[in-house]
Structure formats: structure tokens, C-alpha cells
Short mmCIF file of C-alpha atoms and ligand atoms in Angstrom, two decimals:
data_model
loop_
_atom_site.label_atom_id
_atom_site.label_comp_id
_atom_site.label_asym_id
_atom_site.label_seq_id
_atom_site.Cartn_x
_atom_site.Cartn_y
_atom_site.Cartn_z
CA UNK T 1 110.79 85.13 -20.16
CA UNK T 2 112.82 82.78 -18.00
CA UNK T 3 115.74 80.82 -19.49
CA UNK T 4 115.23 77.39 -17.94
CA UNK T 5 111.69 76.59 -16.85
CA UNK T 6 111.59 75.24 -13.33
CA UNK T 7 109.94 72.05 -12.14
CA UNK T 8 108.14 71.79 -8.79
CA UNK T 9 107.65 68.56 -6.88
CA UNK T 10 104.80 69.03 -4.40
CA UNK T 11 104.15 66.21 -1.95
CA UNK T 12 100.87 65.78 -0.06
CA UNK T 13 100.49 65.65 3.73
CA UNK T 14 103.22 63.51 5.34
CA UNK T 15 101.41 61.35 7.89
CA UNK T 16 103.47 60.28 10.91
CA UNK T 17 106.83 58.53 10.94
CA UNK T 18 105.68 56.15 8.22
CA UNK T 19 104.91 59.14 5.96
CA UNK T 20 108.25 60.77 6.69
CA UNK T 21 110.17 57.56 6.04
CA UNK T 22 108.25 56.99 2.81
CA UNK T 23 109.04 60.49 1.59
CA UNK T 24 112.71 60.39 2.60
CA UNK T 25 113.17 56.93 1.06
CA UNK T 26 111.53 57.81 -2.27
CA UNK T 27 112.85 61.37 -2.69
CA UNK T 28 116.30 60.45 -4.12
CA UNK T 29 114.71 58.32 -6.85
CA UNK T 30 112.19 61.06 -7.67
CA UNK T 31 115.04 63.56 -7.90
CA UNK T 32 116.94 61.25 -10.31
CA UNK T 33 113.84 60.69 -12.40
CA UNK T 34 112.28 64.15 -12.52
CA UNK T 35 115.03 66.63 -11.54
CA UNK T 36 112.71 68.97 -9.61
CA UNK T 37 114.04 72.48 -9.14
CA UNK T 38 111.90 72.88 -6.03
CA UNK T 39 110.54 70.39 -3.51
CA UNK T 40 107.61 71.53 -1.36
CA UNK T 41 105.83 69.26 1.13
CA UNK T 42 102.79 69.59 3.34
CA UNK T 43 103.87 68.61 6.86
CA UNK T 44 100.75 69.23 8.96
CA UNK T 45 100.49 65.55 10.01
CA UNK T 46 104.21 64.79 10.16
CA UNK T 47 104.50 64.39 13.96
CA UNK T 48 102.68 61.21 14.99
CA UNK T 49 99.82 62.06 12.62
CA UNK T 50 99.11 65.56 13.98
CA UNK T 51 101.28 68.67 13.77
CA UNK T 52 105.00 69.04 13.26
CA UNK T 53 107.99 69.55 15.56
CA UNK T 54 111.18 71.60 15.05
CA UNK T 55 113.23 68.37 14.81
CA UNK T 56 111.03 67.04 12.01
CA UNK T 57 111.05 70.36 10.15
CA UNK T 58 114.85 70.45 10.44
CA UNK T 59 115.01 66.88 9.10
CA UNK T 60 112.88 67.81 6.07
CA UNK T 61 114.92 70.94 5.31
CA UNK T 62 118.14 68.89 5.67
CA UNK T 63 116.76 66.51 3.04
CA UNK T 64 116.57 69.44 0.62
CA UNK T 65 112.95 70.46 1.03
CA UNK T 66 112.60 74.08 -0.06
CA UNK T 67 109.38 74.89 1.78
CA UNK T 68 106.97 73.19 4.20
CA UNK T 69 103.27 74.01 4.18
CA UNK T 70 100.82 73.18 6.98
CA UNK T 71 97.09 73.44 7.64
CA UNK T 72 94.49 72.99 10.37
CA UNK T 73 96.88 70.84 12.46
CA UNK T 74 99.66 73.48 12.37
CA UNK T 75 99.41 74.22 16.09
CA UNK T 76 98.91 70.72 17.48
CA UNK T 77 102.47 70.69 18.86
CA UNK T 78 103.22 73.84 20.85
CA UNK T 79 107.01 73.46 20.47
CA UNK T 80 106.66 74.53 16.83
CA UNK T 81 105.21 77.99 17.63
CA UNK T 82 108.55 79.81 17.95
CA UNK T 83 110.01 77.90 14.99
CA UNK T 84 107.14 79.13 12.79
CA UNK T 85 108.03 82.74 13.62
CA UNK T 86 111.78 82.23 13.19
CA UNK T 87 111.96 80.23 9.93
CA UNK T 88 110.91 81.78 6.62
CA UNK T 89 110.20 78.61 4.65
CA UNK T 90 107.70 76.87 6.94
CA UNK T 91 104.19 78.21 6.42
CA UNK T 92 100.86 78.10 8.16
CA UNK T 93 97.82 79.32 6.22
CA UNK T 94 98.15 83.00 5.27
CA UNK T 95 94.53 83.70 6.14
CA UNK T 96 94.83 82.69 9.79
CA UNK T 97 94.55 85.43 12.40
CA UNK T 98 97.55 87.76 12.44
CA UNK T 99 97.88 86.99 16.16
CA UNK T 100 98.53 83.29 15.51
CA UNK T 101 102.18 82.16 15.30
CA UNK T 102 103.94 82.09 11.97
CA UNK T 103 103.26 83.42 8.49
CA UNK T 104 101.76 82.12 5.25
CA UNK T 105 104.01 83.24 2.40
CA UNK T 106 107.68 82.79 1.50
CA UNK T 107 109.91 83.19 -1.55
CA UNK T 108 112.58 80.55 -2.16
CA UNK T 109 115.21 80.67 -4.89
CA UNK T 110 116.97 77.89 -6.84
CA UNK T 111 118.98 78.07 -10.06
CA UNK T 112 118.06 81.73 -10.52
CA UNK T 113 114.31 81.13 -10.28
CA UNK T 114 112.28 82.65 -7.46
CA UNK T 115 109.28 80.64 -6.31
CA UNK T 116 106.63 82.24 -4.15
CA UNK T 117 104.92 79.64 -1.94
CA UNK T 118 101.56 80.43 -0.35
CA UNK T 119 99.70 78.31 2.19
CA UNK T 120 96.00 79.12 2.29
CA UNK T 121 93.10 77.63 4.24
CA UNK T 122 89.57 77.19 3.01
CA UNK T 123 86.66 78.69 4.94
CA UNK T 124 84.13 75.88 4.35
CA UNK T 125 84.16 73.19 7.10
CA UNK T 126 87.56 74.38 8.42
CA UNK T 127 88.42 77.29 10.68
CA UNK T 128 90.37 80.26 9.33
CA UNK T 129 90.24 83.77 10.77
CA UNK T 130 90.18 85.55 7.44
CA UNK T 131 88.62 84.98 4.06
CA UNK T 132 90.66 82.89 1.59
CA UNK T 133 89.66 84.71 -1.60
CA UNK T 134 90.30 88.21 -0.24
CA UNK T 135 93.55 87.07 1.37
CA UNK T 136 95.04 85.53 -1.77
CA UNK T 137 94.32 88.69 -3.76
CA UNK T 138 96.23 90.72 -1.17
CA UNK T 139 99.07 88.17 -1.08
CA UNK T 140 99.47 88.17 -4.87
CA UNK T 141 99.55 91.96 -4.92
CA UNK T 142 102.36 91.83 -2.36
CA UNK T 143 104.24 89.16 -4.34
CA UNK T 144 103.87 90.88 -7.73
CA UNK T 145 107.54 91.90 -8.16
CA UNK T 146 109.11 89.37 -5.83
CA UNK T 147 108.96 86.05 -7.67
CA UNK T 148 108.87 84.32 -11.06
CA UNK T 149 106.45 81.55 -10.14
CA UNK T 150 103.81 81.09 -7.47
CA UNK T 151 102.62 77.83 -5.89
CA UNK T 152 99.47 77.92 -3.74
CA UNK T 153 98.72 75.03 -1.34
CA UNK T 154 94.99 75.45 -0.74
CA UNK T 155 94.31 73.41 2.40
CA UNK T 156 90.57 72.93 2.29
CA UNK T 157 87.81 70.39 2.77
CA UNK T 158 85.19 71.18 0.12
CA UNK T 159 86.01 70.35 -3.50
CA UNK T 160 83.62 73.12 -4.60
CA UNK T 161 85.67 75.72 -2.75
CA UNK T 162 88.88 74.29 -4.19
CA UNK T 163 87.62 74.26 -7.78
CA UNK T 164 86.41 77.85 -7.35
CA UNK T 165 89.84 78.87 -6.06
CA UNK T 166 91.45 77.23 -9.10
CA UNK T 167 89.29 79.32 -11.44
CA UNK T 168 89.81 82.43 -9.31
CA UNK T 169 93.59 82.11 -9.69
CA UNK T 170 93.73 80.79 -13.27
CA UNK T 171 96.22 82.88 -15.22
CA UNK T 172 97.53 84.54 -12.04
CA UNK T 173 99.66 81.82 -10.41
CA UNK T 174 101.70 78.84 -11.61
CA UNK T 175 99.81 76.22 -9.62
CA UNK T 176 96.97 75.69 -7.16
CA UNK T 177 97.28 72.36 -5.36
CA UNK T 178 94.70 71.16 -2.87
CA UNK T 179 95.54 69.35 0.38
CA UNK T 180 93.77 68.25 3.59
CA UNK T 181 91.45 65.40 2.56
CA UNK T 182 94.34 62.92 2.18
CA UNK T 183 92.53 61.42 -0.84
CA UNK T 184 93.99 62.19 -4.28
CA UNK T 185 91.63 63.43 -6.96
CA UNK T 186 91.80 62.66 -10.69
CA UNK T 187 91.13 66.21 -11.93
CA UNK T 188 94.72 67.43 -12.39
CA UNK T 189 95.12 69.63 -15.45
CA UNK T 190 96.42 72.97 -16.66
CA UNK T 191 93.47 75.36 -16.72
CA UNK T 192 92.92 77.49 -19.87
CA UNK T 193 94.69 80.51 -18.39
CA UNK T 194 97.84 78.49 -17.68
CA UNK T 195 97.48 77.54 -14.01
CA UNK T 196 98.19 73.94 -13.01
CA UNK T 197 95.42 72.65 -10.77
CA UNK T 198 94.40 69.62 -8.68
CA UNK T 199 91.64 69.49 -6.07
CA UNK T 200 93.64 67.22 -3.75
CA UNK T 201 97.14 65.82 -4.01
CA UNK T 202 96.46 63.13 -1.41
CA UNK T 203 98.73 62.14 1.47
CA UNK T 204 102.10 60.50 1.89
CA UNK T 205 101.45 57.71 4.33
CA UNK T 206 99.49 54.52 4.91
CA UNK T 207 96.97 53.82 2.19
CA UNK T 208 95.92 50.78 4.26
CA UNK T 209 94.32 53.01 6.90
CA UNK T 210 91.49 55.56 6.91
CA UNK T 211 93.14 58.83 5.80
CA UNK T 212 96.10 57.85 7.99
CA UNK T 213 94.39 56.20 10.98
CA UNK T 214 94.46 52.44 11.75
CA UNK T 215 91.42 51.23 9.84
CA UNK T 216 90.00 49.03 12.61
CA UNK T 217 90.04 52.01 15.01
CA UNK T 218 88.33 54.32 12.49
CA UNK T 219 85.69 51.68 11.75
CA UNK T 220 85.09 51.06 15.49
CA UNK T 221 84.67 54.79 16.09
CA UNK T 222 82.17 55.13 13.26
CA UNK T 223 80.31 51.92 14.12
CA UNK T 224 80.01 52.45 17.89
CA UNK T 225 80.00 56.26 18.30
CA UNK T 226 82.27 55.67 21.30
CA UNK T 227 85.62 57.27 22.05
CA UNK T 228 88.40 55.33 20.33
CA UNK T 229 92.12 56.01 20.56
CA UNK T 230 93.50 56.70 17.08
CA UNK T 231 96.96 55.60 15.97
CA UNK T 232 98.71 56.02 12.65
CA UNK T 233 98.34 53.02 10.38
CA UNK T 234 101.56 51.40 9.15
CA UNK T 235 99.91 49.56 6.26
CA UNK T 236 100.74 50.04 2.60
CA UNK T 237 102.61 53.37 2.56
CA UNK T 238 102.48 55.47 -0.60
CA UNK T 239 103.89 58.83 -1.65
CA UNK T 240 101.28 61.03 -3.27
CA UNK T 241 102.26 64.21 -5.03
CA UNK T 242 102.30 66.16 -8.24
CA UNK T 243 105.03 67.33 -10.56
CA UNK T 244 104.46 70.76 -12.07
CA UNK T 245 106.41 71.83 -15.13
CA UNK T 246 106.57 75.61 -15.12
CA UNK T 247 106.26 77.56 -18.33
CA UNK T 248 109.02 79.88 -19.62
CA UNK T 249 106.39 82.56 -19.09
CA UNK T 250 106.24 83.71 -15.46
CA UNK T 251 103.42 82.34 -13.28
CA UNK T 252 102.22 79.82 -15.81
CA UNK T 253 102.57 76.04 -16.05
CA UNK T 254 103.02 73.82 -19.08
CA UNK T 255 102.04 70.54 -17.41
CA UNK T 256 100.99 68.84 -14.20
CA UNK T 257 101.52 65.15 -13.60
CA UNK T 258 100.22 63.04 -10.71
CA UNK T 259 102.70 60.93 -8.76
CA UNK T 260 101.25 57.97 -6.83
CA UNK T 261 104.18 55.84 -5.72
CA UNK T 262 104.05 52.81 -3.38
CA UNK T 263 106.97 52.29 -1.02
CA UNK T 264 107.83 48.65 -0.53
CA UNK T 265 110.66 49.29 1.91
CA UNK T 266 108.47 49.68 5.01
CA UNK T 267 109.13 46.18 6.35
CA UNK T 268 112.85 46.41 5.66
CA UNK T 269 113.07 49.96 7.03
FE1 FE2 U 301 96.39 66.51 6.59
FE1 FE2 U 302 94.28 69.25 7.29
#
């Protein structure tokens, strides 16, 4: 049993500069309010809406982020390739090809608690070189003596695959949080075996767009079937995340709470 149960703040995909500014502006208040032991963010859209750069990753780590997860946009910016190999706490999905840059698992420690963080990609409607369910079983075997809690960011498109992964890992990890769709779901709960679960955390960025894109551009693309240049919307930025209260028992959660927080400082900032 652990003395002081940890709390994990997990924040959904930061989208562009507006998403980064929203996160960085709201983080101090969230720290004051919730006292998270760990802060983990998905950064796959942090650089102009697609990918992440070393400068942005450094900025997030400097703000106290413990780990950064990614997803299908991990390799959009080639300057991150070397950084992914050199830095432990930035993850691309564990079930990508071994030949692809980076790694998918890390262990971070705060206040005497060791948190294993796993980034995993779905196989339905997204490309991943290896199978998610087989990969996570191998990862958990490898992590068995190395951490007190485990957080899995399951970056996947299909809610059916995400729900199945939640059940597959119930009672084996502290939390399974879904990312990628940028739309938060209302199904957050602690499953019967003690694993906190949500199908999608949502994104941190412009709610006034279409999953991050300027809405008029997305509508024009869908309406005309012609090539349209996409830019990141700046309208109505929100932080979307979850707060997971870990149990004193290893790899179990007591509660999961959804955080949907508007940021009204965009004009001023
Ligand atoms: Fe994303
Ligand atoms: Fe994605």
C-alpha cells in the first residue's frame, strides 16, 4: 500500500499555439485547485495543429509537465525525431514499428510515487505497425516491478476499440484515457476492477472550430470536395482533461473527474 495516493492531471491534445497558451495559462490555477502529483499532456497537435517540435516539448517540460504523449501526428515535424530518441518522457505509441523514432513507455517519479506512462495507438482506422492488445500485455509485463501506478493514453479513433481496451485493462492499470478524436465523451468512470476510464478526453484548443480547424475551412472542404488550406481556429479556447485520483492500492483508481475549462484570456493574451 502507498502512503499518499497520487493524483494525475491528464490533458487532451494541445492544438496549436492557442492550445499551448490555454494550457499554460490555466495550469497554475488547476495546480492550486487540484494539487496534481503528475501532469501528463498529449502534444501530437501542439505545433501549428500537427506534430510537436523540440522547442515546444522543452516549453511543456519547463512548465512542469511530467510526460508528453503523442499519436498519429507524432512524426509530422522531422526535427522532433532525434528528440524522441533522446528524451525519456516524451512518448510515441508503443505499438509503432520498432524502426520508427522514439519509444512508447516511461516511468516518472514524484513524491515517492512511480508512474508508468504508456502511449498506445488503436488499430482501427489509424495506422500502427503492431497490435495494441498484444503490445500492452507485453508492456505491462515489462513494467510489473517498475512502477506503482500506470496511465495508458490510448490514441484511437473507434469508441468500440477504446471501450474494449478499457475492459481489457480493468484491474491491471490505474487509468485508460482515450485521445485523438478531440471530442470529449461523457462516459468517464472507475470500472469495477478499479481502472479509471474515459473513451476520449477531448482537446485543449479552439472549441469554435472543427476539431481544431477554422470552421469555415472545414465546412468548405466538406461542402465542395475541393482542396482547402486548413488553419487552426482561434475561437473559444477550452482546456479539456481529466483528474484521476489514484487508490492507495497500486494500479487502481478511486475516482476520475472530467475537467472542461474555458479560457477567457485569449483576447488579452
Ligand atoms: Fe489529436
Ligand atoms: Fe490523433
